[in-house]
Amino acid sequence: MIYFDNSATTKPYPEVIESFMKVTSNYFGNPSSLHGLGVQSEKLLSAARKQIADLLKVKSSEIYFTSGGTEGNNLAIKGAAHSQGNRGKHIITTAIEHPSVEDACQSLTKMGYEITYLPVNEFGQIDVTDVKEALREDTILVSVMHVNNEVGSIQPIAEIGKLLKQCPNVLFHVDHVQGTGKVSLSLREANVDLCTISGHKVHGLKGTGILYVREGVRVDPLFHGGNQETKIRSGTENVAGIVALSKALRISMDNQLLYHDKLQQIKTYLYKGLKEMDGVLVNSPEEGAPHIVNFSVPGLKSEVLLHALESEGIYVSTTSACSSKKRTISKTVDAMFHNSARSESVIRISTTYGNEMEEAKQVLAAIQKIVANLEKIMRVAK
Amino acid sequence: MKFDHIIIRYGEISTKKRNRKGFVDKMKAHIRWSLKDIEGVVLTANRERMYVLLNGADHKPVIDRLKGIFGIQSLSPAIKIERDLEVMKTAALYYLNHTLEEVNTFKITTKRADKDFPYNTDEINRAIGGHLLRNTEDLKVDVKNPDLNLLVEVRREAVYLTGEIIQGAGGLPFGSSGKAMLMLSGGIDSPVAGFLSMKRGLDVEAIHFYSPPFTSERSRQKVIDLAGKLAEINGSMKVHIVPFTEIQLLIQKQIPENYSMTTTRRLMMRVADRIREKEEAMALITGESLGQVASQTMSSMFAINEVTNTPILRPLITMDKTEIIKIARELDTFEISNLPYEDCCTVFTPASPKTKPKREKVNYYESFVDFESLIEKAVSETEILTVKPGQTFDKEEAMEDLF
């Protein structure tokens, strides 16, 4: 099996599962309990929080645990909107956000919020001057993803942060789910106020996530209850998942230091190989994230190619896994190229640190073979 | 292009005469310690200033650490370059683009110590100023009150560029005032009192009164966490944890309720003073602020203070709670202090403690009880920990491999 769908989810590291098992069976106390078992759980929680804060170079008190990327993005956007709503009701985001950002913004329009969607160029990037021009008196939030989940384009987060530094009333949210452990981002230097991270994209477990909330930023909670996580996210903490997440993040960030070049080599190899292939259009920018290569075979439905690859034991995805069941076109590719033949036939390859060059070679050969075969059939069909 | 040294200006130390060397040496030692893991940096000092030579190290982390060192009035990053107008222009632009604070207005001040340099000050000012304006957006000249006054010093051996002035922590160098014992409760005030004492050059050790099973492991951990925050200043802090349960129980039994608080404080003072003597410190520090609670009225302090003639330093005595909270937030101790666990001061609080206790009365009540042997015992059973920064959440060994 060749697993090239790491942007959908990653396989948990064995060490991570081991941590989870140990914590969940040995330290099962509720961290809010006053007795000794509770104290132990709370210690683990604090230690995990501290380790994550150190890895992200922020303070422990700025780390909040969530159930993953979707919750983190919803909490950041709706929570910020609700706490700032009396100041203004304008939000700026991009045309290529993950549905958990896009739909969270969309849901706010019912309450009178106005959303500006910034366009992207053919490299899948927004223009910082567009952000500047979109800013208004009543803008309360700018939400921009760091690395695009479909094509891997990297947004100019640091520059946007620099621009927003001059607008202290505008909060800056970054969806860092795809960037974590792959493309570095300094939250402090980029002046980020809110940042979402998901556990299962960095070889942690599903159902774990982090929301960074800069000190002094107010976010209204989505859940009310036991006042855990200083009231921002009530609900008994998933201590075992959180400890596992802190380990997964540590290992992933170590791997980023050790194997980033290897990952980049594999990407370059795939990118070049696909670019030269007949009938194939590469959608990802060359300068994008080192783990995502997105391409189209116009005229050939994504799903057909996906299943053909699957029959060879190769797992990839069409658009993002979250939306691929909807059989829609790739929103990101459409926003980049405005070409429906291209955005209907999208395949995403996403790698991670455990992948080898040998696998990339096999995948490329398989694509070559399948496309050539199917093209024959397609041409007949045309 | 890179910053190659940082200028450090002394604050109060410069007013010291013959003792100055001692202060400077303490500060030097503290700076050396705090920069020890940054490769390449070298520290040199003269009578008025110190210089950190960066030798390729990034200036930002160095400045970040220097900002927390007591005794430093202000800092400025500087660039040493060759005597060439083009290089000077490039360096000036680099300086402007790498300031810590946003710069919207500037001016150039040239000092030409070497009159052989082919351009005069006016020409240099204009050449560099013009270059900056051409290569930036929204930047303006303001000769009266600029955000950045870029100083260009032309000397025989080189040209020096500096200008941004970063505020230091002020105060006196760590340890230059001797040692004192901080009574650290776990509340908001005492860590702040500890910090302010350290700022005046004191070397501080903490004393905490621990009353299991009435107070939990969590309140003990809280104090260790707080000490861990204060330890960031110099690398470690000794914490003396005094088992106080027996004494508290005896007070409950023997002293009338409205005087129990006064006696408790007096006994804490006596135990603390005994530990101070053992550690050869010269003062006790408390987080008291006048009138904040019953034990902090003038009459209370008068009654409590009777048990010792050791100086008791009360750095917060005139501060309001809001002022104290502000510092606690900056120190990052506020959130820890705010955790809702019982501590030795809250667990036995009487319903209506005397706000105006009398010395005669408290002495009379205490005269029926022999506390001395219990004080001895508490002192001898005191546990001593050395808390390091970042060790605050001590992962126990069994838990280590989980992370």
PDB file of N, CA and C in Angstrom, chain B residues 15-102:
ATOM      1  N   THR B  15      25.508  56.200  39.361  1.00  0.00           N
ATOM      2  CA  THR B  15      25.588  57.201  40.429  1.00  0.00           C
ATOM      3  C   THR B  15      26.445  56.707  41.592  1.00  0.00           C
ATOM      4  N   LYS B  16      26.782  55.405  41.591  1.00  0.00           N
ATOM      5  CA  LYS B  16      27.611  54.879  42.675  1.00  0.00           C
ATOM      6  C   LYS B  16      29.057  55.304  42.444  1.00  0.00           C
ATOM      7  N   LYS B  17      29.730  55.586  43.526  1.00  0.00           N
ATOM      8  CA  LYS B  17      31.123  56.008  43.323  1.00  0.00           C
ATOM      9  C   LYS B  17      32.082  54.848  43.485  1.00  0.00           C
ATOM     10  N   ARG B  18      32.608  54.704  44.701  1.00  0.00           N
ATOM     11  CA  ARG B  18      33.648  53.689  44.885  1.00  0.00           C
ATOM     12  C   ARG B  18      33.095  52.272  44.808  1.00  0.00           C
ATOM     13  N   ASN B  19      31.796  52.093  45.039  1.00  0.00           N
ATOM     14  CA  ASN B  19      31.228  50.743  45.027  1.00  0.00           C
ATOM     15  C   ASN B  19      30.840  50.265  43.640  1.00  0.00           C
ATOM     16  N   ARG B  20      31.028  51.129  42.667  1.00  0.00           N
ATOM     17  CA  ARG B  20      30.511  50.821  41.351  1.00  0.00           C
ATOM     18  C   ARG B  20      30.999  49.473  40.809  1.00  0.00           C
ATOM     19  N   LYS B  21      32.273  49.201  41.044  1.00  0.00           N
ATOM     20  CA  LYS B  21      32.852  47.990  40.462  1.00  0.00           C
ATOM     21  C   LYS B  21      32.072  46.740  40.902  1.00  0.00           C
ATOM     22  N   GLY B  22      31.726  46.715  42.186  1.00  0.00           N
ATOM     23  CA  GLY B  22      30.976  45.571  42.704  1.00  0.00           C
ATOM     24  C   GLY B  22      29.657  45.391  41.965  1.00  0.00           C
ATOM     25  N   PHE B  23      28.955  46.489  41.754  1.00  0.00           N
ATOM     26  CA  PHE B  23      27.668  46.426  41.050  1.00  0.00           C
ATOM     27  C   PHE B  23      27.860  45.964  39.607  1.00  0.00           C
ATOM     28  N   VAL B  24      28.855  46.571  38.962  1.00  0.00           N
ATOM     29  CA  VAL B  24      29.083  46.233  37.555  1.00  0.00           C
ATOM     30  C   VAL B  24      29.448  44.754  37.428  1.00  0.00           C
ATOM     31  N   ASP B  25      30.262  44.265  38.351  1.00  0.00           N
ATOM     32  CA  ASP B  25      30.655  42.862  38.284  1.00  0.00           C
ATOM     33  C   ASP B  25      29.453  41.933  38.444  1.00  0.00           C
ATOM     34  N   LYS B  26      28.556  42.278  39.358  1.00  0.00           N
ATOM     35  CA  LYS B  26      27.350  41.457  39.556  1.00  0.00           C
ATOM     36  C   LYS B  26      26.525  41.437  38.270  1.00  0.00           C
ATOM     37  N   MET B  27      26.390  42.613  37.672  1.00  0.00           N
ATOM     38  CA  MET B  27      25.569  42.704  36.468  1.00  0.00           C
ATOM     39  C   MET B  27      26.221  41.926  35.328  1.00  0.00           C
ATOM     40  N   LYS B  28      27.537  42.057  35.246  1.00  0.00           N
ATOM     41  CA  LYS B  28      28.268  41.342  34.213  1.00  0.00           C
ATOM     42  C   LYS B  28      28.033  39.836  34.362  1.00  0.00           C
ATOM     43  N   ALA B  29      28.126  39.373  35.605  1.00  0.00           N
ATOM     44  CA  ALA B  29      27.955  37.940  35.859  1.00  0.00           C
ATOM     45  C   ALA B  29      26.549  37.500  35.445  1.00  0.00           C
ATOM     46  N   HIS B  30      25.561  38.343  35.751  1.00  0.00           N
ATOM     47  CA  HIS B  30      24.180  38.006  35.406  1.00  0.00           C
ATOM     48  C   HIS B  30      23.992  37.975  33.886  1.00  0.00           C
ATOM     49  N   ILE B  31      24.566  38.949  33.212  1.00  0.00           N
ATOM     50  CA  ILE B  31      24.438  38.977  31.747  1.00  0.00           C
ATOM     51  C   ILE B  31      25.122  37.750  31.147  1.00  0.00           C
ATOM     52  N   ARG B  32      26.341  37.449  31.640  1.00  0.00           N
ATOM     53  CA  ARG B  32      27.058  36.256  31.147  1.00  0.00           C
ATOM     54  C   ARG B  32      26.182  35.028  31.296  1.00  0.00           C
ATOM     55  N   TRP B  33      25.577  34.905  32.488  1.00  0.00           N
ATOM     56  CA  TRP B  33      24.761  33.722  32.743  1.00  0.00           C
ATOM     57  C   TRP B  33      23.598  33.642  31.762  1.00  0.00           C
ATOM     58  N   SER B  34      22.953  34.789  31.561  1.00  0.00           N
ATOM     59  CA  SER B  34      21.730  34.726  30.757  1.00  0.00           C
ATOM     60  C   SER B  34      22.029  34.550  29.270  1.00  0.00           C
ATOM     61  N   LEU B  35      23.257  34.824  28.848  1.00  0.00           N
ATOM     62  CA  LEU B  35      23.582  34.658  27.428  1.00  0.00           C
ATOM     63  C   LEU B  35      24.424  33.412  27.185  1.00  0.00           C
ATOM     64  N   LYS B  36      24.566  32.573  28.214  1.00  0.00           N
ATOM     65  CA  LYS B  36      25.599  31.535  28.116  1.00  0.00           C
ATOM     66  C   LYS B  36      25.383  30.528  26.981  1.00  0.00           C
ATOM     67  N   ASP B  37      24.117  30.304  26.610  1.00  0.00           N
ATOM     68  CA  ASP B  37      23.919  29.321  25.546  1.00  0.00           C
ATOM     69  C   ASP B  37      23.816  29.952  24.147  1.00  0.00           C
ATOM     70  N   ILE B  38      24.069  31.245  24.052  1.00  0.00           N
ATOM     71  CA  ILE B  38      24.066  31.853  22.715  1.00  0.00           C
ATOM     72  C   ILE B  38      25.514  31.897  22.226  1.00  0.00           C
ATOM     73  N   GLU B  39      25.754  31.188  21.155  1.00  0.00           N
ATOM     74  CA  GLU B  39      27.132  31.017  20.729  1.00  0.00           C
ATOM     75  C   GLU B  39      27.752  32.291  20.178  1.00  0.00           C
ATOM     76  N   GLY B  40      29.014  32.501  20.490  1.00  0.00           N
ATOM     77  CA  GLY B  40      29.779  33.578  19.872  1.00  0.00           C
ATOM     78  C   GLY B  40      29.786  34.884  20.649  1.00  0.00           C
ATOM     79  N   VAL B  41      28.778  35.150  21.461  1.00  0.00           N
ATOM     80  CA  VAL B  41      28.707  36.475  22.083  1.00  0.00           C
ATOM     81  C   VAL B  41      29.817  36.692  23.104  1.00  0.00           C
ATOM     82  N   VAL B  42      30.348  37.919  23.108  1.00  0.00           N
ATOM     83  CA  VAL B  42      31.418  38.286  24.039  1.00  0.00           C
ATOM     84  C   VAL B  42      30.986  39.563  24.740  1.00  0.00           C
ATOM     85  N   LEU B  43      31.294  39.649  26.034  1.00  0.00           N
ATOM     86  CA  LEU B  43      30.886  40.810  26.816  1.00  0.00           C
ATOM     87  C   LEU B  43      32.118  41.628  27.206  1.00  0.00           C
ATOM     88  N   THR B  44      32.067  42.938  26.939  1.00  0.00           N
ATOM     89  CA  THR B  44      33.160  43.783  27.428  1.00  0.00           C
ATOM     90  C   THR B  44      32.537  44.959  28.164  1.00  0.00           C
ATOM     91  N   ALA B  45      33.292  45.550  29.069  1.00  0.00           N
ATOM     92  CA  ALA B  45      32.720  46.638  29.862  1.00  0.00           C
ATOM     93  C   ALA B  45      33.748  47.738  30.073  1.00  0.00           C
ATOM     94  N   ASN B  46      33.269  48.977  30.150  1.00  0.00           N
ATOM     95  CA  ASN B  46      34.122  50.051  30.641  1.00  0.00           C
ATOM     96  C   ASN B  46      33.360  50.817  31.711  1.00  0.00           C
ATOM     97  N   ARG B  47      33.830  51.961  32.114  1.00  0.00           N
ATOM     98  CA  ARG B  47      33.212  52.654  33.238  1.00  0.00           C
ATOM     99  C   ARG B  47      31.755  53.047  32.983  1.00  0.00           C
ATOM    100  N   GLU B  48      31.468  53.443  31.754  1.00  0.00           N
ATOM    101  CA  GLU B  48      30.122  53.961  31.503  1.00  0.00           C
ATOM    102  C   GLU B  48      29.176  52.944  30.876  1.00  0.00           C
ATOM    103  N   ARG B  49      29.739  51.999  30.150  1.00  0.00           N
ATOM    104  CA  ARG B  49      28.878  51.125  29.346  1.00  0.00           C
ATOM    105  C   ARG B  49      29.414  49.711  29.260  1.00  0.00           C
ATOM    106  N   MET B  50      28.518  48.815  28.818  1.00  0.00           N
ATOM    107  CA  MET B  50      28.974  47.480  28.450  1.00  0.00           C
ATOM    108  C   MET B  50      28.640  47.275  26.984  1.00  0.00           C
ATOM    109  N   TYR B  51      29.372  46.390  26.360  1.00  0.00           N
ATOM    110  CA  TYR B  51      29.101  46.052  24.974  1.00  0.00           C
ATOM    111  C   TYR B  51      28.980  44.547  24.843  1.00  0.00           C
ATOM    112  N   VAL B  52      27.918  44.092  24.178  1.00  0.00           N
ATOM    113  CA  VAL B  52      27.823  42.677  23.841  1.00  0.00           C
ATOM    114  C   VAL B  52      28.206  42.560  22.376  1.00  0.00           C
ATOM    115  N   LEU B  53      29.338  41.919  22.105  1.00  0.00           N
ATOM    116  CA  LEU B  53      29.739  41.701  20.710  1.00  0.00           C
ATOM    117  C   LEU B  53      29.044  40.427  20.231  1.00  0.00           C
ATOM    118  N   LEU B  54      28.301  40.547  19.142  1.00  0.00           N
ATOM    119  CA  LEU B  54      27.437  39.435  18.744  1.00  0.00           C
ATOM    120  C   LEU B  54      28.165  38.333  17.970  1.00  0.00           C
ATOM    121  N   ASN B  55      29.202  38.701  17.248  1.00  0.00           N
ATOM    122  CA  ASN B  55      29.970  37.722  16.445  1.00  0.00           C
ATOM    123  C   ASN B  55      29.062  36.791  15.643  1.00  0.00           C
ATOM    124  N   GLY B  56      28.092  37.371  14.982  1.00  0.00           N
ATOM    125  CA  GLY B  56      27.249  36.553  14.103  1.00  0.00           C
ATOM    126  C   GLY B  56      25.950  36.092  14.728  1.00  0.00           C
ATOM    127  N   ALA B  57      25.827  36.190  16.057  1.00  0.00           N
ATOM    128  CA  ALA B  57      24.578  35.752  16.699  1.00  0.00           C
ATOM    129  C   ALA B  57      23.456  36.742  16.354  1.00  0.00           C
ATOM    130  N   ASP B  58      22.234  36.248  16.342  1.00  0.00           N
ATOM    131  CA  ASP B  58      21.078  37.087  16.039  1.00  0.00           C
ATOM    132  C   ASP B  58      20.846  38.068  17.198  1.00  0.00           C
ATOM    133  N   HIS B  59      20.594  39.337  16.877  1.00  0.00           N
ATOM    134  CA  HIS B  59      20.503  40.329  17.964  1.00  0.00           C
ATOM    135  C   HIS B  59      19.201  40.242  18.744  1.00  0.00           C
ATOM    136  N   LYS B  60      18.141  39.725  18.106  1.00  0.00           N
ATOM    137  CA  LYS B  60      16.828  39.792  18.771  1.00  0.00           C
ATOM    138  C   LYS B  60      16.742  38.963  20.058  1.00  0.00           C
ATOM    139  N   PRO B  61      17.100  37.663  20.009  1.00  0.00           N
ATOM    140  CA  PRO B  61      17.057  36.908  21.265  1.00  0.00           C
ATOM    141  C   PRO B  61      17.981  37.484  22.336  1.00  0.00           C
ATOM    142  N   VAL B  62      19.123  38.022  21.911  1.00  0.00           N
ATOM    143  CA  VAL B  62      20.046  38.610  22.892  1.00  0.00           C
ATOM    144  C   VAL B  62      19.369  39.789  23.573  1.00  0.00           C
ATOM    145  N   ILE B  63      18.752  40.649  22.785  1.00  0.00           N
ATOM    146  CA  ILE B  63      18.074  41.816  23.357  1.00  0.00           C
ATOM    147  C   ILE B  63      16.932  41.380  24.264  1.00  0.00           C
ATOM    148  N   ASP B  64      16.190  40.368  23.816  1.00  0.00           N
ATOM    149  CA  ASP B  64      15.079  39.867  24.630  1.00  0.00           C
ATOM    150  C   ASP B  64      15.549  39.481  26.019  1.00  0.00           C
ATOM    151  N   ARG B  65      16.672  38.812  26.085  1.00  0.00           N
ATOM    152  CA  ARG B  65      17.162  38.384  27.394  1.00  0.00           C
ATOM    153  C   ARG B  65      17.711  39.564  28.183  1.00  0.00           C
ATOM    154  N   LEU B  66      18.431  40.456  27.513  1.00  0.00           N
ATOM    155  CA  LEU B  66      19.012  41.596  28.232  1.00  0.00           C
ATOM    156  C   LEU B  66      17.925  42.479  28.841  1.00  0.00           C
ATOM    157  N   LYS B  67      16.763  42.529  28.166  1.00  0.00           N
ATOM    158  CA  LYS B  67      15.672  43.382  28.653  1.00  0.00           C
ATOM    159  C   LYS B  67      15.224  43.013  30.057  1.00  0.00           C
ATOM    160  N   GLY B  68      15.443  41.745  30.449  1.00  0.00           N
ATOM    161  CA  GLY B  68      14.983  41.312  31.759  1.00  0.00           C
ATOM    162  C   GLY B  68      16.034  41.448  32.847  1.00  0.00           C
ATOM    163  N   ILE B  69      17.205  41.947  32.508  1.00  0.00           N
ATOM    164  CA  ILE B  69      18.292  41.949  33.504  1.00  0.00           C
ATOM    165  C   ILE B  69      18.302  43.256  34.288  1.00  0.00           C
ATOM    166  N   PHE B  70      18.248  43.095  35.613  1.00  0.00           N
ATOM    167  CA  PHE B  70      18.200  44.281  36.464  1.00  0.00           C
ATOM    168  C   PHE B  70      19.524  45.034  36.422  1.00  0.00           C
ATOM    169  N   GLY B  71      19.415  46.357  36.495  1.00  0.00           N
ATOM    170  CA  GLY B  71      20.607  47.202  36.470  1.00  0.00           C
ATOM    171  C   GLY B  71      20.828  47.837  35.110  1.00  0.00           C
ATOM    172  N   ILE B  72      20.177  47.273  34.072  1.00  0.00           N
ATOM    173  CA  ILE B  72      20.345  47.843  32.735  1.00  0.00           C
ATOM    174  C   ILE B  72      19.301  48.931  32.522  1.00  0.00           C
ATOM    175  N   GLN B  73      19.765  50.137  32.216  1.00  0.00           N
ATOM    176  CA  GLN B  73      18.855  51.237  31.987  1.00  0.00           C
ATOM    177  C   GLN B  73      18.259  51.158  30.580  1.00  0.00           C
ATOM    178  N   SER B  74      19.146  51.036  29.604  1.00  0.00           N
ATOM    179  CA  SER B  74      18.662  50.924  28.227  1.00  0.00           C
ATOM    180  C   SER B  74      19.695  50.228  27.358  1.00  0.00           C
ATOM    181  N   LEU B  75      19.221  49.805  26.175  1.00  0.00           N
ATOM    182  CA  LEU B  75      20.072  49.063  25.241  1.00  0.00           C
ATOM    183  C   LEU B  75      19.915  49.637  23.857  1.00  0.00           C
ATOM    184  N   SER B  76      20.955  49.523  23.056  1.00  0.00           N
ATOM    185  CA  SER B  76      20.823  49.889  21.655  1.00  0.00           C
ATOM    186  C   SER B  76      21.626  48.928  20.799  1.00  0.00           C
ATOM    187  N   PRO B  77      20.988  48.348  19.777  1.00  0.00           N
ATOM    188  CA  PRO B  77      21.767  47.560  18.831  1.00  0.00           C
ATOM    189  C   PRO B  77      22.599  48.499  17.952  1.00  0.00           C
ATOM    190  N   ALA B  78      23.769  48.060  17.536  1.00  0.00           N
ATOM    191  CA  ALA B  78      24.642  48.930  16.746  1.00  0.00           C
ATOM    192  C   ALA B  78      25.351  48.132  15.659  1.00  0.00           C
ATOM    193  N   ILE B  79      25.729  48.867  14.626  1.00  0.00           N
ATOM    194  CA  ILE B  79      26.445  48.243  13.506  1.00  0.00           C
ATOM    195  C   ILE B  79      27.778  48.962  13.330  1.00  0.00           C
ATOM    196  N   LYS B  80      28.824  48.193  13.156  1.00  0.00           N
ATOM    197  CA  LYS B  80      30.138  48.778  12.869  1.00  0.00           C
ATOM    198  C   LYS B  80      30.429  48.502  11.402  1.00  0.00           C
ATOM    199  N   ILE B  81      30.736  49.542  10.640  1.00  0.00           N
ATOM    200  CA  ILE B  81      30.948  49.335   9.206  1.00  0.00           C
ATOM    201  C   ILE B  81      32.175  50.083   8.735  1.00  0.00           C
ATOM    202  N   GLU B  82      32.561  49.809   7.494  1.00  0.00           N
ATOM    203  CA  GLU B  82      33.726  50.509   6.953  1.00  0.00           C
ATOM    204  C   GLU B  82      33.367  51.939   6.576  1.00  0.00           C
ATOM    205  N   ARG B  83      34.396  52.737   6.408  1.00  0.00           N
ATOM    206  CA  ARG B  83      34.181  54.170   6.167  1.00  0.00           C
ATOM    207  C   ARG B  83      33.915  54.397   4.689  1.00  0.00           C
ATOM    208  N   ASP B  84      32.709  54.054   4.271  1.00  0.00           N
ATOM    209  CA  ASP B  84      32.362  54.182   2.855  1.00  0.00           C
ATOM    210  C   ASP B  84      30.908  54.624   2.788  1.00  0.00           C
ATOM    211  N   LEU B  85      30.664  55.703   2.082  1.00  0.00           N
ATOM    212  CA  LEU B  85      29.326  56.298   2.117  1.00  0.00           C
ATOM    213  C   LEU B  85      28.257  55.320   1.624  1.00  0.00           C
ATOM    214  N   GLU B  86      28.584  54.522   0.588  1.00  0.00           N
ATOM    215  CA  GLU B  86      27.604  53.569   0.066  1.00  0.00           C
ATOM    216  C   GLU B  86      27.251  52.520   1.125  1.00  0.00           C
ATOM    217  N   VAL B  87      28.288  52.021   1.780  1.00  0.00           N
ATOM    218  CA  VAL B  87      28.067  51.026   2.828  1.00  0.00           C
ATOM    219  C   VAL B  87      27.242  51.636   3.954  1.00  0.00           C
ATOM    220  N   MET B  88      27.540  52.895   4.269  1.00  0.00           N
ATOM    221  CA  MET B  88      26.804  53.575   5.340  1.00  0.00           C
ATOM    222  C   MET B  88      25.320  53.673   4.996  1.00  0.00           C
ATOM    223  N   LYS B  89      25.040  53.956   3.741  1.00  0.00           N
ATOM    224  CA  LYS B  89      23.631  54.064   3.306  1.00  0.00           C
ATOM    225  C   LYS B  89      22.924  52.722   3.465  1.00  0.00           C
ATOM    226  N   THR B  90      23.576  51.672   2.964  1.00  0.00           N
ATOM    227  CA  THR B  90      22.976  50.338   3.048  1.00  0.00           C
ATOM    228  C   THR B  90      22.731  49.954   4.504  1.00  0.00           C
ATOM    229  N   ALA B  91      23.733  50.245   5.337  1.00  0.00           N
ATOM    230  CA  ALA B  91      23.620  49.872   6.748  1.00  0.00           C
ATOM    231  C   ALA B  91      22.478  50.642   7.416  1.00  0.00           C
ATOM    232  N   ALA B  92      22.343  51.918   7.056  1.00  0.00           N
ATOM    233  CA  ALA B  92      21.293  52.736   7.655  1.00  0.00           C
ATOM    234  C   ALA B  92      19.915  52.158   7.305  1.00  0.00           C
ATOM    235  N   LEU B  93      19.763  51.730   6.050  1.00  0.00           N
ATOM    236  CA  LEU B  93      18.486  51.166   5.620  1.00  0.00           C
ATOM    237  C   LEU B  93      18.217  49.853   6.353  1.00  0.00           C
ATOM    238  N   TYR B  94      19.280  49.076   6.504  1.00  0.00           N
ATOM    239  CA  TYR B  94      19.152  47.828   7.245  1.00  0.00           C
ATOM    240  C   TYR B  94      18.701  48.104   8.681  1.00  0.00           C
ATOM    241  N   TYR B  95      19.336  49.095   9.285  1.00  0.00           N
ATOM    242  CA  TYR B  95      18.992  49.443  10.674  1.00  0.00           C
ATOM    243  C   TYR B  95      17.506  49.801  10.770  1.00  0.00           C
ATOM    244  N   LEU B  96      17.097  50.659   9.842  1.00  0.00           N
ATOM    245  CA  LEU B  96      15.712  51.121   9.848  1.00  0.00           C
ATOM    246  C   LEU B  96      14.718  49.958   9.692  1.00  0.00           C
ATOM    247  N   ASN B  97      15.100  48.992   8.875  1.00  0.00           N
ATOM    248  CA  ASN B  97      14.185  47.872   8.620  1.00  0.00           C
ATOM    249  C   ASN B  97      14.195  46.823   9.720  1.00  0.00           C
ATOM    250  N   HIS B  98      15.088  46.957  10.670  1.00  0.00           N
ATOM    251  CA  HIS B  98      15.203  45.921  11.689  1.00  0.00           C
ATOM    252  C   HIS B  98      15.018  46.435  13.103  1.00  0.00           C
ATOM    253  N   THR B  99      14.338  47.554  13.246  1.00  0.00           N
ATOM    254  CA  THR B  99      14.093  48.044  14.599  1.00  0.00           C
ATOM    255  C   THR B  99      12.996  47.210  15.241  1.00  0.00           C
ATOM    256  N   LEU B 100      12.976  47.176  16.555  1.00  0.00           N
ATOM    257  CA  LEU B 100      11.947  46.404  17.259  1.00  0.00           C
ATOM    258  C   LEU B 100      10.617  47.141  17.239  1.00  0.00           C
ATOM    259  N   GLU B 101      10.689  48.456  17.362  1.00  0.00           N
ATOM    260  CA  GLU B 101       9.462  49.257  17.331  1.00  0.00           C
ATOM    261  C   GLU B 101       9.259  49.788  15.911  1.00  0.00           C
ATOM    262  N   GLU B 102       8.010  50.015  15.567  1.00  0.00           N
ATOM    263  CA  GLU B 102       7.673  50.586  14.270  1.00  0.00           C
ATOM    264  C   GLU B 102       8.234  52.011  14.165  1.00  0.00           C
TER     265      GLU B 102
END
